[in-house]
Short mmCIF file of N, CA and C in Angstrom, two decimals:
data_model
loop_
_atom_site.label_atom_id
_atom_site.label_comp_id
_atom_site.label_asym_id
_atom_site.label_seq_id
_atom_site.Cartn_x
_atom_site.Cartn_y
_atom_site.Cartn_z
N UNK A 4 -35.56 -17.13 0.15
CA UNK A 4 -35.28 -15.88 -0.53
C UNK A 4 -34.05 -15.23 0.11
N UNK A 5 -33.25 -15.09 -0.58
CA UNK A 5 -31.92 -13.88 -0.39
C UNK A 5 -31.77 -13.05 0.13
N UNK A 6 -31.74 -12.06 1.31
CA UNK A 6 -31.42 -11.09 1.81
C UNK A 6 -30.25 -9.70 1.01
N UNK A 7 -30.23 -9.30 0.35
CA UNK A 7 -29.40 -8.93 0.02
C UNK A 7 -28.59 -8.32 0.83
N UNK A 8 -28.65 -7.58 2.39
CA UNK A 8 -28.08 -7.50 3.07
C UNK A 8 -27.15 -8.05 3.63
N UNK A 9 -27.48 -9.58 4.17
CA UNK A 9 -27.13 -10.47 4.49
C UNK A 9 -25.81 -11.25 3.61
N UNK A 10 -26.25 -11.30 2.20
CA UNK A 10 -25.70 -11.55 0.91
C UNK A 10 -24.19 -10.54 1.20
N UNK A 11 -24.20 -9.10 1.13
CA UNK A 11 -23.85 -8.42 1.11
C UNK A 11 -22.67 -8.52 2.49
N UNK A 12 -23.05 -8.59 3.41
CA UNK A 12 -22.08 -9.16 4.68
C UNK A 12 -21.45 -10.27 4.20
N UNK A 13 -21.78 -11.04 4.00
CA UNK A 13 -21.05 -12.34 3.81
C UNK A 13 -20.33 -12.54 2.67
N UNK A 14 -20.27 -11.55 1.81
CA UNK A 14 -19.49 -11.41 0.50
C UNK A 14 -18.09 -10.99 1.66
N UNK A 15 -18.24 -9.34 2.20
CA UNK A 15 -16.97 -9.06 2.87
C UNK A 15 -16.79 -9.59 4.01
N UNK A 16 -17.28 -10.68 4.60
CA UNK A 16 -16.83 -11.38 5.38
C UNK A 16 -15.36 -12.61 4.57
N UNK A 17 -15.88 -12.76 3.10
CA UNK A 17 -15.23 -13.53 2.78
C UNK A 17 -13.77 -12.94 2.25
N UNK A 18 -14.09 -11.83 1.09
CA UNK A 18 -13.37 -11.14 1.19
C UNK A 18 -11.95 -10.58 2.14
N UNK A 19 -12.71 -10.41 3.57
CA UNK A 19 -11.45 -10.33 4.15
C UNK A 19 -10.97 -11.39 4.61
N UNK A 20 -11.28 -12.32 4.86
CA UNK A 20 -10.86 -13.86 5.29
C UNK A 20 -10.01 -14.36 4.19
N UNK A 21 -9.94 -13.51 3.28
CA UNK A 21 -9.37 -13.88 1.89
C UNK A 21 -7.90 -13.82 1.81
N UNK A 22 -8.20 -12.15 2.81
CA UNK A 22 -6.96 -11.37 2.48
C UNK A 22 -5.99 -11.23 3.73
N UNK A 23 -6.55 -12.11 3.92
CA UNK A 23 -5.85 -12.09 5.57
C UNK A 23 -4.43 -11.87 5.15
N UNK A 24 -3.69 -12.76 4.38
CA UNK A 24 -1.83 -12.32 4.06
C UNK A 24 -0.97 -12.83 4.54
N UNK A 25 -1.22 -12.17 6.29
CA UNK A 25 0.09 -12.40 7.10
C UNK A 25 -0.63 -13.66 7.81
N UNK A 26 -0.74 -14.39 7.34
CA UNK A 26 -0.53 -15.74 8.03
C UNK A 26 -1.55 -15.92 9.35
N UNK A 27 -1.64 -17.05 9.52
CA UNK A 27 -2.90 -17.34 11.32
C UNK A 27 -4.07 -17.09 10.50
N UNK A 28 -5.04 -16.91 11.36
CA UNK A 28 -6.60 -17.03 11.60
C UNK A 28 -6.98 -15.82 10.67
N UNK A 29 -8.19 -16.13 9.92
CA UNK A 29 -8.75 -14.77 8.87
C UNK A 29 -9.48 -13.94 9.85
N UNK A 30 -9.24 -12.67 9.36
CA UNK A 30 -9.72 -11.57 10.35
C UNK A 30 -11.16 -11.47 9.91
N UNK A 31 -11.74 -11.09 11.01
CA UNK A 31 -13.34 -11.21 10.23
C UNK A 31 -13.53 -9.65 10.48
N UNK A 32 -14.65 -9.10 9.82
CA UNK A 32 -15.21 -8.08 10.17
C UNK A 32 -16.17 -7.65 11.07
N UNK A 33 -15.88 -6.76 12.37
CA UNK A 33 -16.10 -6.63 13.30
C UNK A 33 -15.46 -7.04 14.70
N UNK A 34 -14.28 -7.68 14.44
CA UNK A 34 -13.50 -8.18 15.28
C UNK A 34 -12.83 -6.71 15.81
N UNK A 35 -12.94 -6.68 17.56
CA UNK A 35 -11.99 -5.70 17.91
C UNK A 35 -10.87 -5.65 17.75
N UNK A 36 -10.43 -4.33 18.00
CA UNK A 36 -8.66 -3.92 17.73
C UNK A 36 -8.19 -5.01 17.89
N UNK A 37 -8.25 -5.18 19.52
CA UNK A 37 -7.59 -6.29 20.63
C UNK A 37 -7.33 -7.48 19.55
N UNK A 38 -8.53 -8.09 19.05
CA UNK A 38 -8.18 -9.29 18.34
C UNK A 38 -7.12 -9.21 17.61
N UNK A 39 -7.71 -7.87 16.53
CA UNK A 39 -6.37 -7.91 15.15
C UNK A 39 -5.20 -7.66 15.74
N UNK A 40 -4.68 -7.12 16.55
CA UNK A 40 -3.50 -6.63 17.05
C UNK A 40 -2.71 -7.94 17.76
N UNK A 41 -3.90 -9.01 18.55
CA UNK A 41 -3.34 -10.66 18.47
C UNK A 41 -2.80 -11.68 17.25
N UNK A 42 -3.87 -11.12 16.76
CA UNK A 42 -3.49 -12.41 15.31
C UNK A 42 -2.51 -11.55 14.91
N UNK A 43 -2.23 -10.23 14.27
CA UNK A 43 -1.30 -9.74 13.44
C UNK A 43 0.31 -9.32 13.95
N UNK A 44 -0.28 -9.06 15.48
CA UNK A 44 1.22 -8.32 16.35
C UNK A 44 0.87 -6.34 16.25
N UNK A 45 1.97 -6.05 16.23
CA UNK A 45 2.05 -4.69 16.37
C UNK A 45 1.93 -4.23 15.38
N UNK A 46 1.38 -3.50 14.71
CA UNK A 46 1.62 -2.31 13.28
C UNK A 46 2.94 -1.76 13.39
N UNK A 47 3.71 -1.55 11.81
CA UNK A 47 4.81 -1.32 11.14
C UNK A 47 4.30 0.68 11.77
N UNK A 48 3.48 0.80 12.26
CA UNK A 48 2.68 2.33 12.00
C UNK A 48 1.37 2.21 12.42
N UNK A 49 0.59 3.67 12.93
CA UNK A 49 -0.95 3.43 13.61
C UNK A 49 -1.43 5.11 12.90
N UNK A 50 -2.25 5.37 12.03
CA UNK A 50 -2.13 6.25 11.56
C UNK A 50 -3.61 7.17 11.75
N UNK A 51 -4.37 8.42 12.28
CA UNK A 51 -5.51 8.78 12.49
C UNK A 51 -6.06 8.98 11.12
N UNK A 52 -7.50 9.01 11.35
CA UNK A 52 -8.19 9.16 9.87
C UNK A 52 -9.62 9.54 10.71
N UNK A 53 -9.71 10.79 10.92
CA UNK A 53 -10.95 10.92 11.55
C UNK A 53 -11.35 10.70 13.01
N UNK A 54 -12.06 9.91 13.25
CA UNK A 54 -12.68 9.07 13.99
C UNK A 54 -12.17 8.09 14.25
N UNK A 55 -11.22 7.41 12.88
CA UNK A 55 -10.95 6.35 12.54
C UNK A 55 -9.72 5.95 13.16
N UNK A 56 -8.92 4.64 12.99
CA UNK A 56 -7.47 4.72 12.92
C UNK A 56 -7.36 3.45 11.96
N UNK A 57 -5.86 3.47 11.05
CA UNK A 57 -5.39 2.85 10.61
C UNK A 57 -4.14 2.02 10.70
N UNK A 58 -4.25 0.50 10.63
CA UNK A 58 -2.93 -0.10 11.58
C UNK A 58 -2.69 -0.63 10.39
N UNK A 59 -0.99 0.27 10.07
CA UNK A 59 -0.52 -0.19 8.82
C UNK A 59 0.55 -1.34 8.95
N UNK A 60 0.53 -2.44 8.12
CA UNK A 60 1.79 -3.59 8.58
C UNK A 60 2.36 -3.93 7.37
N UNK A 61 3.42 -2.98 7.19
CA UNK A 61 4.21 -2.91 6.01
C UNK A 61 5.25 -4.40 6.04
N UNK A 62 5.31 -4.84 4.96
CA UNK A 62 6.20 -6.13 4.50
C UNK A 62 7.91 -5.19 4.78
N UNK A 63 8.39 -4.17 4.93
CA UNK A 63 9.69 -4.05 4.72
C UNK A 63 10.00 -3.00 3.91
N UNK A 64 11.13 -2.58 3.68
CA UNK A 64 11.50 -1.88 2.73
C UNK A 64 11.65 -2.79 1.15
N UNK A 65 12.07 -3.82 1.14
CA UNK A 65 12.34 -4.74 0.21
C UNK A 65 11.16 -5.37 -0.20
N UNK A 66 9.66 -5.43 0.74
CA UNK A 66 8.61 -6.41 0.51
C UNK A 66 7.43 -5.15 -0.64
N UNK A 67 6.66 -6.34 -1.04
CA UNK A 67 5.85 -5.51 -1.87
C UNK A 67 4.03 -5.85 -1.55
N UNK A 68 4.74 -5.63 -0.68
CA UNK A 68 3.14 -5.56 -0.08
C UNK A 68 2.80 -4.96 1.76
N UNK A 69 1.94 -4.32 1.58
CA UNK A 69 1.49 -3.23 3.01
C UNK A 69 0.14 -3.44 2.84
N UNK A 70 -0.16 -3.94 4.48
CA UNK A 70 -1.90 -4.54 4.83
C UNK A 70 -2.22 -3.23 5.53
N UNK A 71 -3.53 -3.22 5.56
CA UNK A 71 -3.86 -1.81 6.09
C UNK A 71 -5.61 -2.66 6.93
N UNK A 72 -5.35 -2.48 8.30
CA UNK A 72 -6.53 -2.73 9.30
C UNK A 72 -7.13 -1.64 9.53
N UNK A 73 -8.20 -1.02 8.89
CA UNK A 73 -9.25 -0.13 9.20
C UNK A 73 -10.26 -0.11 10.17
N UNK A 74 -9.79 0.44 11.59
CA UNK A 74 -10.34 0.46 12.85
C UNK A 74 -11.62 1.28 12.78
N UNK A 75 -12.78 1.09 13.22
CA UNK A 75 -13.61 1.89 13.13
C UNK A 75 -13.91 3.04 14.85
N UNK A 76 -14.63 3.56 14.81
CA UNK A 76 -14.70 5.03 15.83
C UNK A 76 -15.37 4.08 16.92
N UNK A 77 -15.64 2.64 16.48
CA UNK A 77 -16.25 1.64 17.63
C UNK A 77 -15.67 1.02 17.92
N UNK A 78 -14.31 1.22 17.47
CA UNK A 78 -12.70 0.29 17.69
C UNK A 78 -12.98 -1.25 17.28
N UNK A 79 -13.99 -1.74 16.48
CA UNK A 79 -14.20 -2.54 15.43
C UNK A 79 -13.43 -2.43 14.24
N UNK A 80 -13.04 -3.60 13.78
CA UNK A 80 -12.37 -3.94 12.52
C UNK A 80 -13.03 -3.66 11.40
N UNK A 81 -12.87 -2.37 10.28
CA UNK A 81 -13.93 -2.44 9.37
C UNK A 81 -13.89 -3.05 7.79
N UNK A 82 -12.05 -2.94 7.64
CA UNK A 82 -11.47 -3.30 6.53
C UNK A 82 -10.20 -3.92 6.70
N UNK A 83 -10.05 -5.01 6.05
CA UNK A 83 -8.47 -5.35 6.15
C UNK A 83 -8.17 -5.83 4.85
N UNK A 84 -6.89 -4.66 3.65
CA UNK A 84 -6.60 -4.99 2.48
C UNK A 84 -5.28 -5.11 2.38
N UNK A 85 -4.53 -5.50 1.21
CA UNK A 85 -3.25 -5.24 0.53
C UNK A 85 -3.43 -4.21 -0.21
N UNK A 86 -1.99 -3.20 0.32
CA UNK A 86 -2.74 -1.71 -0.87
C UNK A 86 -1.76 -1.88 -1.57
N UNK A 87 -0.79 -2.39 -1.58
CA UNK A 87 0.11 -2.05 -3.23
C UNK A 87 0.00 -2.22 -4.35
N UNK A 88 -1.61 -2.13 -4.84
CA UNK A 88 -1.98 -2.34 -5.99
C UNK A 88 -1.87 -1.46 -6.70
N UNK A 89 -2.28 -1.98 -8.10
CA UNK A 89 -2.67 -0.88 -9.61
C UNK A 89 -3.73 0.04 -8.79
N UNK A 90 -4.68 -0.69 -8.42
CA UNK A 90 -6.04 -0.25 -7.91
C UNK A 90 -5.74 0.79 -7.16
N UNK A 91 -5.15 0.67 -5.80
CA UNK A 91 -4.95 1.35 -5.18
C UNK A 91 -4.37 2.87 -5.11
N UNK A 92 -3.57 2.55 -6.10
CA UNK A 92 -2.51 3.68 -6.58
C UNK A 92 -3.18 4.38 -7.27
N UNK A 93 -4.35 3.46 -8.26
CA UNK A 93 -5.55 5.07 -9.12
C UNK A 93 -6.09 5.67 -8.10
N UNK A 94 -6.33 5.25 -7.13
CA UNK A 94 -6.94 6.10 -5.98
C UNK A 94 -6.64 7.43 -5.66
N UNK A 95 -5.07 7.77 -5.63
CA UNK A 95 -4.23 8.91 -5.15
C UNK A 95 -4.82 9.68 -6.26
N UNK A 96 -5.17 11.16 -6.00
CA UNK A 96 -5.65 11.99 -7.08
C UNK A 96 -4.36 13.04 -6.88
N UNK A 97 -3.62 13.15 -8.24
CA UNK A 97 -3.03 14.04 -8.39
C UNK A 97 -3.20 15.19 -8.42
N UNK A 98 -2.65 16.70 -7.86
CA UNK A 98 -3.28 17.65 -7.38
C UNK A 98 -4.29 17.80 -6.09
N UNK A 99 -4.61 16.91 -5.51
CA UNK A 99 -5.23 16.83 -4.79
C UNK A 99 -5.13 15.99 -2.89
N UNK A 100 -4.38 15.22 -3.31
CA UNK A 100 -3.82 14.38 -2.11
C UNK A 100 -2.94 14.73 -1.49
N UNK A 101 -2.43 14.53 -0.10
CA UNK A 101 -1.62 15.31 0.72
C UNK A 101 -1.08 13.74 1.30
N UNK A 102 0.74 14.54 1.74
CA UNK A 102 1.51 13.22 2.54
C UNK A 102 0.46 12.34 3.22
N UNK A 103 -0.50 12.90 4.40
CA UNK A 103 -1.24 12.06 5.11
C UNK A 103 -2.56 11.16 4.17
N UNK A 104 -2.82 11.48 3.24
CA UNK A 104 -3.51 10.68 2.53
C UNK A 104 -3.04 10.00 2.30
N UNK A 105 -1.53 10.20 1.50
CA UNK A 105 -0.55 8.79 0.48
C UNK A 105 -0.63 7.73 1.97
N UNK A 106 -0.26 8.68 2.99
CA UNK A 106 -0.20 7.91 4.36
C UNK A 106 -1.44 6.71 4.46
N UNK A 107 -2.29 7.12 4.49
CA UNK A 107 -3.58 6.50 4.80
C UNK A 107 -4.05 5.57 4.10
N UNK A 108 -3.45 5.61 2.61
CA UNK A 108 -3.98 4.74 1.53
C UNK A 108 -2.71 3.89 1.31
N UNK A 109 -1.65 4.19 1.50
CA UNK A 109 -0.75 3.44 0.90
C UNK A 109 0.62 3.05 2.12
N UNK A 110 0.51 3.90 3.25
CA UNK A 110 1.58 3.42 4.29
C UNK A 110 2.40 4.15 4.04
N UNK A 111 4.06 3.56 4.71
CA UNK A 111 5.44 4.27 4.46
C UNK A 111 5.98 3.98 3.12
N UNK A 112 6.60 4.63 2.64
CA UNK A 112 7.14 4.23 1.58
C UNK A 112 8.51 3.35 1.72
N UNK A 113 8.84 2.77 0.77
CA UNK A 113 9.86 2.25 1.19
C UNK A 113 11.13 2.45 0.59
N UNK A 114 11.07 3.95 -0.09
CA UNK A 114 12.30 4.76 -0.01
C UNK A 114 11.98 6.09 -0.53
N UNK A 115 12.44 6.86 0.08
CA UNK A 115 12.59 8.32 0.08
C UNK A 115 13.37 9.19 -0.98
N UNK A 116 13.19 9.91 -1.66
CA UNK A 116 14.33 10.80 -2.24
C UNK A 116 13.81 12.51 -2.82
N UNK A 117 14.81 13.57 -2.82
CA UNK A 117 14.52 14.63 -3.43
C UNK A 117 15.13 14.74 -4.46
N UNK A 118 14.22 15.49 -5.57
CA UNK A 118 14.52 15.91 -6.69
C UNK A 118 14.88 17.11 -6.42
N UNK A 119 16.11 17.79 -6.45
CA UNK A 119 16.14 19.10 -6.14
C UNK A 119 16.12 20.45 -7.08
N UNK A 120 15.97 19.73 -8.58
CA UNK A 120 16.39 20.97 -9.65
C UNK A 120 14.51 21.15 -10.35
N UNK A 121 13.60 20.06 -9.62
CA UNK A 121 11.83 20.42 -9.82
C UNK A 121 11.75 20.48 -8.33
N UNK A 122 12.53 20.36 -7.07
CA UNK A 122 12.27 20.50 -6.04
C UNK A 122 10.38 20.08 -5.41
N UNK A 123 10.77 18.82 -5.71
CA UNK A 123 10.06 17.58 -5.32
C UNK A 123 10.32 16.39 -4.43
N UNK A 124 9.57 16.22 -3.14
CA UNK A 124 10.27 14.96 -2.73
C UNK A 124 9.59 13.79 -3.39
N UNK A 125 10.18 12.38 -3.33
CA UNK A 125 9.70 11.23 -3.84
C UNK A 125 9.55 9.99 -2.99
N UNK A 126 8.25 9.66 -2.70
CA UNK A 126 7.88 8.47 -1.63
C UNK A 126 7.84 7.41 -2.88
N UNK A 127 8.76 6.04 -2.83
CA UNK A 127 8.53 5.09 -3.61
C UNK A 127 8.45 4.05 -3.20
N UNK A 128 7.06 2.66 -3.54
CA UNK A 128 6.70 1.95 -3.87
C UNK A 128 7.00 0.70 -3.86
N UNK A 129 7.65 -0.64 -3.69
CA UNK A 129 7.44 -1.71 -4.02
C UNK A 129 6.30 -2.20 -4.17
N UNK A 130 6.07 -2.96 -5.24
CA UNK A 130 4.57 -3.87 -5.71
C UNK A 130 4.71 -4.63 -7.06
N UNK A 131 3.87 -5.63 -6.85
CA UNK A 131 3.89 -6.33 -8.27
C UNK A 131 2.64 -5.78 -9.09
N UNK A 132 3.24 -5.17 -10.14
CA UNK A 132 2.54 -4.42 -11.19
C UNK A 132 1.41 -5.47 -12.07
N UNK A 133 0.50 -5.34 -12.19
CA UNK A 133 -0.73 -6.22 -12.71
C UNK A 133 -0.72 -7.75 -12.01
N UNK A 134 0.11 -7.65 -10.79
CA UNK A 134 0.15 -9.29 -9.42
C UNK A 134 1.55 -9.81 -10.24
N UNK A 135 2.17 -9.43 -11.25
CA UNK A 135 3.50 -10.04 -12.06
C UNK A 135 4.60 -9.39 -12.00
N UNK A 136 4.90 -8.31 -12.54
CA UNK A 136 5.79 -7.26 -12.70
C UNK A 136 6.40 -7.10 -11.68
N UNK A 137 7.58 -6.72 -11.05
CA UNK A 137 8.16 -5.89 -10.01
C UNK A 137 8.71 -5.18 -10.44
N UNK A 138 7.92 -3.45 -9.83
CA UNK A 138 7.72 -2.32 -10.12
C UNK A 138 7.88 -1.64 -8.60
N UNK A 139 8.22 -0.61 -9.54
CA UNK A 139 8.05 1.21 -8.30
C UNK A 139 6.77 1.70 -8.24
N UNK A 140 6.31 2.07 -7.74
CA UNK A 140 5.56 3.31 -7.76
C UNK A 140 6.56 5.05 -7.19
N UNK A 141 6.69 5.64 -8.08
CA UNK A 141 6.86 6.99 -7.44
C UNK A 141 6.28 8.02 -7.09
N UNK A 142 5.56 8.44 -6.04
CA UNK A 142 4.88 9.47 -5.78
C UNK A 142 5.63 10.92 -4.94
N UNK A 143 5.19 11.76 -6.41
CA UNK A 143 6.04 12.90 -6.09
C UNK A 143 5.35 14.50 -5.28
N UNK A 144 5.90 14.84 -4.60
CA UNK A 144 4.88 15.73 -3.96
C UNK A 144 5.80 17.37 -4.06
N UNK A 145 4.83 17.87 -3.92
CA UNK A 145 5.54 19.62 -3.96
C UNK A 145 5.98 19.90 -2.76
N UNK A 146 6.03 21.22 -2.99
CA UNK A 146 6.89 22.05 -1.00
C UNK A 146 5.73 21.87 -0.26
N UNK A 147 4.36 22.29 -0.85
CA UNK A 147 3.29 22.33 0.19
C UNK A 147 2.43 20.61 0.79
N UNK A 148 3.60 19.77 -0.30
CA UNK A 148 2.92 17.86 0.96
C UNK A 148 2.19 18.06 -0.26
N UNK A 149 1.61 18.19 -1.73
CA UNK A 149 1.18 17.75 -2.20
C UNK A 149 1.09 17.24 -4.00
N UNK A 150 0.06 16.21 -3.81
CA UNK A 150 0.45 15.17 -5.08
C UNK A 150 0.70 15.66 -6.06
N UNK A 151 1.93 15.76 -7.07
CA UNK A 151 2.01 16.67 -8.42
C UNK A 151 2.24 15.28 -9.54
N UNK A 152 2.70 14.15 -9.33
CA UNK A 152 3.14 13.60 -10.24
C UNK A 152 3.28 12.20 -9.86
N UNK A 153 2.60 11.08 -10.76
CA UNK A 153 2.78 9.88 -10.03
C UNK A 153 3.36 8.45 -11.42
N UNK A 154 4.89 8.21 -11.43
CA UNK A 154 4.82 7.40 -12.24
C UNK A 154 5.92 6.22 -11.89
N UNK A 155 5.19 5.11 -12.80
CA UNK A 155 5.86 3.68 -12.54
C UNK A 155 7.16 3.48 -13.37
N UNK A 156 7.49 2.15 -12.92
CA UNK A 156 8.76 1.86 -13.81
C UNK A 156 9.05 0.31 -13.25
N UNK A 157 10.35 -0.43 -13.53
CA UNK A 157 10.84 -1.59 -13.44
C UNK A 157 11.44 -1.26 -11.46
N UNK A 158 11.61 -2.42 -11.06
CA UNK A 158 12.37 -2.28 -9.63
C UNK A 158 13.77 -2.70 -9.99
N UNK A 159 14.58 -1.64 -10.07
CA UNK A 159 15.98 -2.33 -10.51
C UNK A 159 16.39 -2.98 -9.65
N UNK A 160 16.34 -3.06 -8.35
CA UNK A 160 16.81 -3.93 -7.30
C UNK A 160 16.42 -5.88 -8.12
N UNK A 161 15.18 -5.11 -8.18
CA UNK A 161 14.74 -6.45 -8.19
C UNK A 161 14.86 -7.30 -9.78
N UNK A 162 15.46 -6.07 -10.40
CA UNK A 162 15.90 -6.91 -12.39
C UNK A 162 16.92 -7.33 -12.10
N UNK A 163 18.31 -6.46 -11.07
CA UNK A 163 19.76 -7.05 -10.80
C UNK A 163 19.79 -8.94 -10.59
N UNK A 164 18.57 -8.69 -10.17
CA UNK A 164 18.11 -10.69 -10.14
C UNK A 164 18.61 -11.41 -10.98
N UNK A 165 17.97 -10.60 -11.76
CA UNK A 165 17.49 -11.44 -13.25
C UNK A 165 18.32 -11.71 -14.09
N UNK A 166 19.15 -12.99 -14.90
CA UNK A 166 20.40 -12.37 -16.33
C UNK A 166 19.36 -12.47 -17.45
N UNK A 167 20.34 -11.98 -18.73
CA UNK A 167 19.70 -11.59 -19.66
C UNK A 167 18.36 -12.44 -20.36
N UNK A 168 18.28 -13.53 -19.87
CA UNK A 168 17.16 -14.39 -20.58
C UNK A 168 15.77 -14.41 -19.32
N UNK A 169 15.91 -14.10 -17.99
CA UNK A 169 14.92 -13.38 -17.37
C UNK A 169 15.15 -14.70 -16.10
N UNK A 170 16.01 -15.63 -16.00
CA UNK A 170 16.00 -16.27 -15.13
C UNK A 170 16.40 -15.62 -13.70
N UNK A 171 16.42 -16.05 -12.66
CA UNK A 171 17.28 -15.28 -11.86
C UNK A 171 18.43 -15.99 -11.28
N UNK A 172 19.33 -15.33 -11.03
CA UNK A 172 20.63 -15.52 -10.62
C UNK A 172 20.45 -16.29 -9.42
#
């Protein structure tokens, strides 16, 4: 008979062994800091969340993808994902989320800009839009750090690739 507990561990055991990403040995869950910080190296960023901490290891300004190691208050490994998803990005609640959240859920951005005539700054995005697309995310925030407006588009960096029949250069 099944444990569903048991069941239940060993689903996100696999899970993160899944998502390991950056290359070497799958991180398991419950592995100390010490370990992940061997297999992975240093975090791009180390960010508080409570109790918690988060060791963010951003691909780059150019890469489209940022792993996020969720340390627990037992300095155990509790989560290790890719956040530049669709998924991820419904997460951010507009009106409601602050810089250190976008922080927490999504890392650095990997480019900056102000809108100065809605006087908005803009943290944007690399990611592949539905795992295909290369896309922005723009997340726009008010004077007070928070979420007012969040929308996608094409990565022109990354269409300049492309000539007109979609090959790349």
């Amino acid at each position: 008979m099944n444990n569903p507990v048991n069941l239940a561990t060993l689903s996100l055991a696999l899970v993160l062994a899944g998502c390991a990403g950056l290359g070497g040995a799958p991180l398991m869950p419950g592995e100390p800091e010490g370990a992940v910080r061997a297999k992975l190296g240093n975090p791009s960023a180390v960010h508080a969340a409570g109790g918690e901490k988060v060791l963010e290891y951003a691909t780059g300004p150019a890469g489209q993808q940022t792993y996020m190691a969720r340390i627990g208050a037992d300095g155990a490994l509790k989560s290790f994902e890719q956040v530049l998803t669709d998924e991820k990005f419904a997460t951010i609640k507009i009106g409601a989320a602050t810089r250190h959240d976008v922080l927490l859920t999504l890392g650095r951005p990997a480019e900056t800009s102000y809108l100065s005539r809605q006087r908005l700054e803009v943290w944007s995005y690399r990611y592949k839009q539905a795992g295909v697309w290369d896309a922005m995310m723009h997340v726009h925030f008010d004077r007070d750090g928070i979420v007012r407006l969040m929308q996608n588009g094409p990565d022109r960096d990354k269409e300049r690739e492309r000539d007109f029949f979609g090959f790349f250069r």
